[in-house]
């Protein structure tokens, strides 16, 4: 089944980047719904679509209705959306497909990538985690993955929550560690640039190795003297010291491996 | 000042990768010293050099003597090395140059990169942190950086210890988080492959943005409901739960920003 037209519900980062990718891949955006008329107008303009601040006015002519609102609002928006013939999906990693219980043709299209205002997103590098209620609808979601030239994985709601949790470790927390490294350097008038090749290499190492196979550093070597020196250097930064101690302990116990 | 020949003291990962890079860039390795004769022989063979297990037999003909042994052995090896005309450097991030006090022409050549047995190292992507006792020797170390086509930074011993500390956050700890993510997926029979694009994108995001500018996820959004769900999913993995709670707290307090 082909997807030729879509309605986007929401006007945040995911709505913006996903909407743009749909348009670029030849899928027409019929409408953008947003509670805030200005935000809806702005995104609709960029997507050559009509803007709606009243959800009851949305037409039922789209092939797919993509709900890109914050997790806590998904069910409410789904319930307010009039009955439609097209498929209704949300884009959340951490919300059950059943939040869309009102719609028979329901599903999930979770883009497993870090999406923020400040960077562009190439959907070729965005694995799409797909779920549907009716088996025949999976072809519709696969059609989108194919249009985006993206990899797709079919996972149920419980599995997707696990993937989302793992993604928090792999992205949110690693980015926070980059931030800590940058803050430590800045506090000492040293350039973050010198760390960038290390950060890139660390990420590229997992392409062909399991992370624990390429673990380096004082903790995995059991070099307690260096760990103690580092903890002392962090005396003035108690938050970072606590993180250092806990993660070093985790590496030494091999993270439960 | 040009460096044409080197003696390597040590036979571990750094000795191996650095020695290989020296040979590839036209610098002759005169000798490899290792306490373990077999290890010294093996590395010396690969570098077309002579192997020594007795440090007192090393000739004084090399332009540079590069000590690549574990931090706690650097001073001892430096003291055992006969007086030489060439420069003596160590490669440690966390050891003062003064550990080499016995040698007048002393310095540091710290490769700021993750170097493990399991991966190859392209020294073009290895920032070299340089320090020397005598100002005129800095040219010798810069010559090596140039031969490697590597960026170099001149930092003193105290600064280098800070950079090494920051590197532990940026590399050792992020790699441990990758490992946790992989373990969480494995425990649920899910493929680590689906996370790889996210990991790469997270690392590439810091090329043009400060890390805190591209922070995403439940903690920075203040989405306590998702955080609570994730903590519950980690009930059976108390080590990971503790790390999740502490890093989320850190992101919420913006890591002291």
Coordinates of N, CA and C in Angstrom, one line a residue, chain B residues 16-212:
Chain B
X16 N 53.1 -0.2 20.0 CA 52.9 -0.9 18.7 C 52.4 0.1 17.7
X17 N 51.3 0.9 18.1 CA 50.7 1.8 17.1 C 51.6 3.0 16.8
X18 N 52.2 3.5 17.8 CA 53.1 4.6 17.6 C 54.3 4.2 16.7
X19 N 54.9 3.1 17.1 CA 56.0 2.5 16.4 C 55.7 2.3 14.9
X20 N 54.6 1.8 14.6 CA 54.1 1.5 13.2 C 54.0 2.8 12.5
X21 N 53.4 3.8 13.2 CA 53.2 5.1 12.5 C 54.6 5.8 12.2
X22 N 55.5 5.6 13.1 CA 56.8 6.2 12.9 C 57.5 5.6 11.7
X23 N 57.5 4.3 11.6 CA 58.1 3.6 10.5 C 57.4 4.0 9.1
X24 N 56.0 4.1 9.2 CA 55.3 4.4 8.0 C 55.6 5.9 7.5
X25 N 56.1 6.7 8.5 CA 56.4 8.1 8.1 C 57.9 8.3 8.0
X26 N 58.6 7.2 7.7 CA 60.0 7.4 7.4 C 61.0 7.6 8.5
X27 N 60.5 7.3 9.7 CA 61.4 7.4 10.9 C 61.9 6.0 11.3
X28 N 63.2 5.8 11.3 CA 63.8 4.5 11.6 C 63.7 4.2 13.1
X29 N 63.3 3.0 13.4 CA 63.3 2.5 14.8 C 64.6 1.8 15.0
X30 N 65.5 2.3 15.9 CA 66.7 1.6 16.2 C 66.5 0.4 17.1
X31 N 65.7 0.6 18.1 CA 65.6 -0.5 19.1 C 64.2 -0.4 19.8
X32 N 63.8 -1.6 20.2 CA 62.6 -1.8 21.1 C 63.1 -2.4 22.4
X33 N 62.8 -1.7 23.5 CA 63.1 -2.3 24.8 C 61.9 -2.8 25.4
X34 N 61.9 -4.0 25.9 CA 60.8 -4.6 26.7 C 61.3 -5.5 27.8
X35 N 60.7 -5.5 29.0 CA 61.2 -6.4 30.0 C 61.0 -7.8 29.6
X36 N 59.9 -8.1 28.9 CA 59.7 -9.4 28.4 C 60.3 -9.6 27.0
X37 N 61.3 -10.5 26.9 CA 62.1 -10.6 25.7 C 61.2 -11.0 24.5
X38 N 60.2 -11.9 24.8 CA 59.4 -12.3 23.6 C 58.6 -11.1 23.1
X39 N 58.0 -10.4 24.0 CA 57.2 -9.2 23.5 C 58.1 -8.2 22.7
X40 N 59.3 -8.0 23.3 CA 60.2 -7.0 22.7 C 60.6 -7.6 21.3
X41 N 60.9 -8.9 21.2 CA 61.3 -9.5 19.9 C 60.2 -9.3 18.9
X42 N 58.9 -9.6 19.3 CA 57.8 -9.6 18.4 C 57.6 -8.2 17.8
X43 N 57.6 -7.2 18.7 CA 57.4 -5.8 18.2 C 58.6 -5.3 17.4
X44 N 59.8 -5.7 17.8 CA 61.0 -5.2 17.1 C 61.0 -5.8 15.7
X45 N 60.6 -7.1 15.5 CA 60.4 -7.7 14.2 C 59.5 -6.9 13.3
X46 N 58.4 -6.5 13.8 CA 57.4 -5.7 13.0 C 57.9 -4.4 12.6
X47 N 58.8 -3.8 13.5 CA 59.3 -2.5 13.2 C 60.7 -2.5 12.6
X48 N 61.2 -3.7 12.2 CA 62.5 -3.8 11.6 C 63.6 -3.2 12.5
X49 N 63.5 -3.5 13.8 CA 64.4 -2.9 14.8 C 65.0 -4.0 15.6
X50 N 66.0 -3.7 16.4 CA 66.6 -4.7 17.3 C 65.9 -4.7 18.7
X51 N 65.8 -5.9 19.3 CA 65.1 -6.0 20.5 C 66.0 -6.1 21.7
X52 N 65.7 -5.4 22.8 CA 66.5 -5.5 24.0 C 65.6 -5.8 25.2
X53 N 66.0 -6.7 26.1 CA 65.4 -6.9 27.3 C 66.2 -6.3 28.5
X54 N 67.4 -5.9 28.1 CA 68.3 -5.3 29.1 C 68.5 -3.8 28.7
X55 N 67.9 -2.9 29.5 CA 67.8 -1.5 29.2 C 69.2 -0.8 29.1
X56 N 70.2 -1.4 29.9 CA 71.5 -0.8 29.9 C 72.2 -1.0 28.6
X57 N 71.7 -1.9 27.7 CA 72.4 -2.1 26.5 C 72.0 -1.2 25.3
X58 N 71.0 -0.3 25.6 CA 70.5 0.5 24.5 C 71.6 1.5 24.1
X59 N 71.7 1.8 22.8 CA 72.7 2.7 22.3 C 72.2 4.1 22.5
X60 N 73.1 5.1 22.5 CA 72.7 6.5 22.6 C 72.6 7.2 21.3
X61 N 72.4 6.4 20.2 CA 72.4 7.0 18.9 C 71.1 7.5 18.4
X62 N 70.0 7.2 19.1 CA 68.7 7.7 18.5 C 68.4 9.1 18.8
X63 N 67.6 9.7 17.9 CA 67.2 11.1 18.1 C 66.2 11.3 19.2
X64 N 65.4 10.3 19.4 CA 64.4 10.4 20.4 C 64.1 9.0 21.1
X65 N 63.9 9.0 22.4 CA 63.6 7.8 23.2 C 62.1 8.0 23.7
X66 N 61.3 7.1 23.2 CA 59.8 7.3 23.5 C 59.4 6.2 24.5
X67 N 59.1 6.6 25.7 CA 58.7 5.7 26.8 C 57.2 5.4 26.8
X68 N 56.8 4.2 26.4 CA 55.4 3.8 26.3 C 55.1 2.7 27.3
X69 N 55.3 3.0 28.5 CA 55.0 1.9 29.5 C 53.9 2.5 30.4
X70 N 53.4 1.6 31.3 CA 52.3 2.1 32.1 C 52.8 3.2 33.1
X71 N 51.8 4.1 33.4 CA 52.2 5.3 34.1 C 53.1 5.1 35.3
X72 N 52.8 4.1 36.1 CA 53.5 3.8 37.4 C 55.0 3.4 37.1
X73 N 55.3 3.0 35.9 CA 56.7 2.5 35.6 C 57.5 3.5 34.8
X74 N 56.9 4.7 34.5 CA 57.6 5.6 33.7 C 58.9 6.2 34.3
X75 N 58.8 6.6 35.6 CA 60.0 7.2 36.2 C 61.1 6.1 36.4
X76 N 60.7 4.9 36.7 CA 61.7 3.8 36.9 C 62.4 3.6 35.6
X77 N 61.7 3.4 34.5 CA 62.3 3.2 33.2 C 63.2 4.4 32.8
X78 N 62.7 5.6 33.1 CA 63.5 6.8 32.7 C 64.8 6.7 33.5
X79 N 64.8 6.4 34.8 CA 66.0 6.3 35.6 C 66.9 5.3 35.2
X80 N 66.4 4.1 34.7 CA 67.3 3.0 34.3 C 67.9 3.3 32.9
X81 N 67.3 4.1 32.1 CA 67.8 4.4 30.8 C 69.1 5.2 30.9
X82 N 70.2 4.7 30.2 CA 71.5 5.4 30.3 C 71.3 6.8 29.8
X83 N 72.3 7.7 30.2 CA 72.2 9.1 29.7 C 72.4 9.0 28.2
X84 N 71.5 9.8 27.5 CA 71.5 9.8 26.0 C 71.5 11.2 25.6
X85 N 72.1 11.4 24.3 CA 72.1 12.8 23.8 C 70.7 13.2 23.3
X86 N 69.9 12.2 22.8 CA 68.6 12.5 22.2 C 67.6 12.9 23.3
X87 N 66.5 13.2 22.8 CA 65.4 13.6 23.7 C 64.7 12.4 24.3
X88 N 64.2 12.5 25.5 CA 63.5 11.4 26.1 C 62.1 11.9 26.4
X89 N 61.1 11.2 25.9 CA 59.7 11.6 26.2 C 58.9 10.4 26.7
X90 N 57.8 10.8 27.4 CA 56.8 9.7 27.7 C 55.5 10.1 27.0
X91 N 54.6 9.1 27.0 CA 53.3 9.3 26.2 C 52.1 9.3 27.0
X92 N 52.3 9.7 28.3 CA 51.2 9.5 29.3 C 50.4 10.8 29.4
X93 N 49.1 10.7 29.5 CA 48.2 11.9 29.8 C 48.3 12.4 31.2
X94 N 48.6 11.5 32.1 CA 48.4 11.7 33.5 C 49.6 11.8 34.3
X95 N 50.8 11.9 33.6 CA 52.1 11.8 34.3 C 52.8 13.1 34.0
X96 N 53.4 13.7 35.1 CA 54.1 15.0 34.9 C 55.4 14.7 34.0
X97 N 55.8 15.7 33.3 CA 57.1 15.6 32.5 C 58.2 15.3 33.5
X98 N 58.1 15.8 34.7 CA 59.2 15.8 35.7 C 59.5 14.3 36.1
X99 N 58.6 13.4 35.8 CA 59.0 12.0 36.0 C 60.3 11.6 35.3
X100 N 60.6 12.4 34.2 CA 61.8 12.1 33.4 C 62.9 13.0 33.9
X101 N 63.0 13.5 35.2 CA 63.9 14.4 35.7 C 65.4 14.1 35.4
X102 N 65.6 12.8 35.2 CA 67.0 12.4 35.0 C 67.6 12.9 33.7
X103 N 66.7 13.2 32.8 CA 67.2 13.6 31.4 C 67.0 15.1 31.2
X104 N 68.0 15.7 30.7 CA 68.0 17.1 30.5 C 67.0 17.5 29.4
X105 N 67.1 16.7 28.3 CA 66.2 16.9 27.1 C 65.0 16.0 27.3
X106 N 64.0 16.5 28.2 CA 62.9 15.7 28.4 C 61.6 16.3 27.9
X107 N 60.6 15.5 27.6 CA 59.4 16.1 27.1 C 58.2 15.1 27.1
X108 N 57.1 15.5 26.6 CA 55.9 14.6 26.6 C 55.3 14.6 25.2
X109 N 54.9 13.5 24.7 CA 54.2 13.3 23.4 C 53.0 12.5 23.7
X110 N 51.9 13.1 24.1 CA 50.7 12.4 24.5 C 49.7 12.3 23.4
X111 N 49.5 11.1 22.8 CA 48.5 10.9 21.7 C 47.1 10.9 22.3
X112 N 46.3 11.9 22.0 CA 44.9 12.0 22.6 C 44.0 11.3 21.7
X113 N 44.0 10.0 21.9 CA 43.1 9.1 21.1 C 42.9 7.8 21.8
X114 N 41.9 7.1 21.6 CA 41.7 5.8 22.2 C 42.4 4.8 21.4
X115 N 43.3 4.1 22.0 CA 44.2 3.1 21.4 C 44.1 1.8 22.0
X116 N 43.5 0.9 21.3 CA 43.4 -0.5 21.9 C 43.9 -1.5 20.9
X117 N 44.1 -2.7 21.4 CA 44.6 -3.8 20.5 C 43.7 -4.0 19.3
X118 N 42.4 -3.9 19.5 CA 41.4 -4.3 18.6 C 41.1 -3.4 17.4
X119 N 41.8 -2.2 17.4 CA 41.5 -1.4 16.2 C 42.7 -0.7 15.7
X120 N 42.7 -0.3 14.5 CA 43.8 0.4 13.9 C 43.7 1.9 14.2
X121 N 44.9 2.5 14.1 CA 44.9 4.0 14.5 C 45.5 4.7 13.3
X122 N 44.7 5.7 12.9 CA 45.2 6.6 11.9 C 45.7 7.9 12.6
X123 N 47.0 8.1 12.6 CA 47.6 9.2 13.4 C 47.3 10.6 12.8
X124 N 46.7 10.6 11.6 CA 46.2 11.9 11.2 C 45.1 12.4 12.1
X125 N 44.4 11.5 12.7 CA 43.2 11.8 13.6 C 43.6 11.7 15.1
X126 N 44.9 11.9 15.3 CA 45.3 11.8 16.7 C 46.0 13.1 17.1
X127 N 45.3 14.0 17.8 CA 45.9 15.2 18.3 C 47.1 14.9 19.2
X128 N 48.2 15.5 19.0 CA 49.4 15.2 19.9 C 49.5 16.4 20.8
X129 N 49.5 16.1 22.1 CA 49.8 17.1 23.2 C 51.2 17.1 23.5
X130 N 51.9 18.2 23.3 CA 53.4 18.3 23.4 C 53.8 19.1 24.5
X131 N 54.9 18.7 25.2 CA 55.5 19.5 26.2 C 57.0 19.2 26.2
X132 N 57.8 20.3 26.4 CA 59.3 20.1 26.5 C 59.8 20.9 27.6
X133 N 61.0 20.4 28.1 CA 61.7 21.2 29.2 C 62.5 22.3 28.5
X134 N 63.2 22.1 27.4 CA 64.0 23.1 26.8 C 63.2 23.6 25.6
X135 N 63.1 24.9 25.5 CA 62.3 25.5 24.4 C 62.7 25.0 23.0
X136 N 64.0 24.9 22.8 CA 64.4 24.5 21.5 C 64.0 23.1 21.1
X137 N 63.6 22.3 22.0 CA 63.2 20.9 21.7 C 61.8 20.8 21.1
X138 N 61.0 21.9 21.3 CA 59.6 21.8 20.8 C 59.6 21.6 19.3
X139 N 60.6 22.1 18.6 CA 60.7 21.9 17.1 C 60.8 20.4 16.8
X140 N 61.5 19.7 17.6 CA 61.7 18.2 17.4 C 60.3 17.5 17.4
X141 N 59.5 17.9 18.5 CA 58.2 17.2 18.6 C 57.3 17.7 17.6
X142 N 57.3 18.9 17.2 CA 56.5 19.4 16.1 C 56.8 18.7 14.8
X143 N 58.1 18.4 14.6 CA 58.5 17.7 13.4 C 57.7 16.3 13.3
X144 N 57.6 15.6 14.5 CA 56.9 14.4 14.5 C 55.4 14.6 14.1
X145 N 54.8 15.6 14.8 CA 53.4 15.9 14.5 C 53.2 16.1 13.0
X146 N 54.1 16.9 12.4 CA 54.0 17.2 11.0 C 54.2 15.9 10.2
X147 N 55.1 15.1 10.6 CA 55.3 13.8 9.8 C 54.0 13.0 9.9
X148 N 53.3 13.0 11.0 CA 52.1 12.2 11.1 C 50.9 13.0 10.5
X149 N 51.1 14.2 10.0 CA 50.0 15.1 9.6 C 48.9 15.2 10.7
X150 N 49.4 15.3 11.9 CA 48.5 15.4 13.1 C 48.4 16.8 13.6
X151 N 47.3 17.2 14.2 CA 47.3 18.5 14.9 C 48.1 18.3 16.2
X152 N 48.7 19.4 16.6 CA 49.4 19.4 17.9 C 49.0 20.6 18.8
X153 N 49.0 20.4 20.1 CA 48.7 21.4 21.0 C 49.9 21.4 22.1
X154 N 50.3 22.6 22.4 CA 51.4 22.7 23.4 C 50.8 22.9 24.8
X155 N 50.8 22.0 25.7 CA 50.2 22.1 27.0 C 51.2 21.7 28.1
X156 N 51.1 22.3 29.2 CA 52.0 21.9 30.3 C 51.4 20.7 31.1
X157 N 52.2 20.2 32.0 CA 51.8 18.9 32.7 C 50.5 19.0 33.4
X158 N 50.2 20.2 34.1 CA 48.9 20.4 34.8 C 47.8 20.4 33.8
X159 N 47.9 21.1 32.7 CA 46.9 21.2 31.7 C 46.6 19.8 31.1
X160 N 47.7 19.1 30.9 CA 47.5 17.8 30.2 C 46.7 16.8 31.1
X161 N 46.9 16.9 32.4 CA 46.1 16.1 33.4 C 44.6 16.4 33.3
X162 N 44.3 17.7 33.1 CA 42.9 18.1 32.9 C 42.3 17.5 31.6
X163 N 43.1 17.6 30.6 CA 42.6 17.1 29.3 C 42.4 15.6 29.4
X164 N 43.3 14.9 30.1 CA 43.2 13.5 30.3 C 41.9 13.1 31.0
X165 N 41.7 13.9 32.1 CA 40.4 13.7 32.8 C 39.2 13.9 31.9
X166 N 39.2 15.0 31.2 CA 38.1 15.3 30.3 C 37.9 14.1 29.2
X167 N 39.0 13.6 28.8 CA 39.0 12.5 27.8 C 38.4 11.2 28.4
X168 N 38.6 11.0 29.7 CA 37.9 9.9 30.4 C 36.4 10.0 30.3
X169 N 35.9 11.2 30.5 CA 34.4 11.4 30.3 C 34.0 11.2 28.9
X170 N 34.8 11.8 27.9 CA 34.4 11.8 26.5 C 34.6 10.4 25.9
X171 N 35.5 9.6 26.4 CA 35.7 8.3 25.7 C 35.4 7.1 26.6
X172 N 36.1 7.0 27.7 CA 35.9 5.8 28.6 C 34.4 5.7 29.0
X173 N 33.9 6.8 29.5 CA 32.6 6.7 30.1 C 31.5 6.6 29.0
X174 N 31.7 7.3 27.9 CA 30.7 7.2 26.8 C 30.7 5.8 26.2
X175 N 31.9 5.2 26.1 CA 31.9 3.8 25.6 C 31.2 2.9 26.6
X176 N 31.4 3.1 27.9 CA 30.7 2.3 28.9 C 29.2 2.4 28.7
X177 N 28.7 3.6 28.4 CA 27.3 3.8 28.2 C 26.8 3.1 26.9
X178 N 27.6 3.1 25.9 CA 27.3 2.3 24.7 C 27.1 0.8 25.1
X179 N 28.1 0.4 26.0 CA 28.0 -1.0 26.4 C 26.8 -1.3 27.2
X180 N 26.4 -0.4 28.1 CA 25.1 -0.6 28.8 C 23.9 -0.7 27.8
X181 N 23.9 0.2 26.9 CA 22.8 0.2 25.9 C 22.7 -1.1 25.2
X182 N 23.9 -1.6 24.8 CA 24.0 -2.9 24.1 C 23.5 -4.0 25.0
X183 N 23.9 -4.0 26.3 CA 23.5 -5.0 27.2 C 22.0 -5.0 27.4
X184 N 21.4 -3.8 27.5 CA 19.9 -3.7 27.7 C 19.2 -4.3 26.5
X185 N 19.7 -4.0 25.3 CA 19.1 -4.6 24.1 C 19.2 -6.1 24.1
X186 N 20.5 -6.5 24.4 CA 20.8 -8.0 24.3 C 19.9 -8.7 25.3
X187 N 19.7 -8.2 26.5 CA 18.8 -8.9 27.5 C 17.4 -9.0 27.0
X188 N 17.0 -8.2 26.0 CA 15.7 -8.3 25.4 C 15.7 -8.8 24.0
X189 N 16.8 -9.5 23.6 CA 16.9 -10.0 22.2 C 16.6 -9.0 21.1
X190 N 17.1 -7.8 21.4 CA 17.0 -6.8 20.3 C 18.4 -6.4 19.8
X191 N 18.5 -6.0 18.5 CA 19.7 -5.8 17.9 C 20.4 -4.5 18.2
X192 N 21.7 -4.5 18.6 CA 22.4 -3.3 18.8 C 22.6 -2.4 17.6
X193 N 22.5 -3.1 16.4 CA 22.6 -2.4 15.1 C 21.7 -1.2 15.0
X194 N 20.5 -1.3 15.5 CA 19.5 -0.2 15.3 C 19.9 1.0 16.0
X195 N 20.8 0.9 17.0 CA 21.3 2.1 17.8 C 22.5 2.8 17.1
X196 N 23.2 2.1 16.2 CA 24.4 2.6 15.7 C 24.3 4.0 15.0
X197 N 23.3 4.2 14.1 CA 23.2 5.6 13.5 C 23.0 6.7 14.6
X198 N 22.3 6.3 15.7 CA 22.1 7.3 16.7 C 23.4 7.7 17.4
X199 N 24.2 6.7 17.7 CA 25.5 6.9 18.3 C 26.4 7.7 17.4
X200 N 26.4 7.4 16.2 CA 27.2 8.2 15.2 C 26.8 9.7 15.1
X201 N 25.5 9.8 15.0 CA 24.9 11.2 14.9 C 25.2 12.0 16.2
X202 N 25.1 11.4 17.3 CA 25.3 12.1 18.6 C 26.8 12.6 18.6
X203 N 27.7 11.8 18.1 CA 29.1 12.2 18.1 C 29.3 13.3 17.1
X204 N 28.7 13.2 15.9 CA 28.9 14.2 14.9 C 28.3 15.5 15.2
X205 N 27.2 15.5 16.1 CA 26.6 16.7 16.5 C 27.5 17.7 17.1
X206 N 28.6 17.2 17.8 CA 29.5 18.1 18.6 C 30.5 18.8 17.6
X207 N 30.5 18.4 16.4 CA 31.5 19.1 15.5 C 31.2 20.6 15.3
X208 N 29.8 20.9 15.3 CA 29.5 22.3 15.0 C 28.6 22.9 16.1
X209 N 28.3 22.1 17.2 CA 27.5 22.6 18.3 C 28.2 22.3 19.6
X210 N 27.9 23.2 20.6 CA 28.3 22.8 21.9 C 27.3 21.7 22.4
X211 N 27.8 20.7 23.1 CA 27.0 19.6 23.5 C 25.7 20.0 24.1
X212 N 25.7 20.9 25.0 CA 24.4 21.2 25.7 C 23.4 21.9 24.8

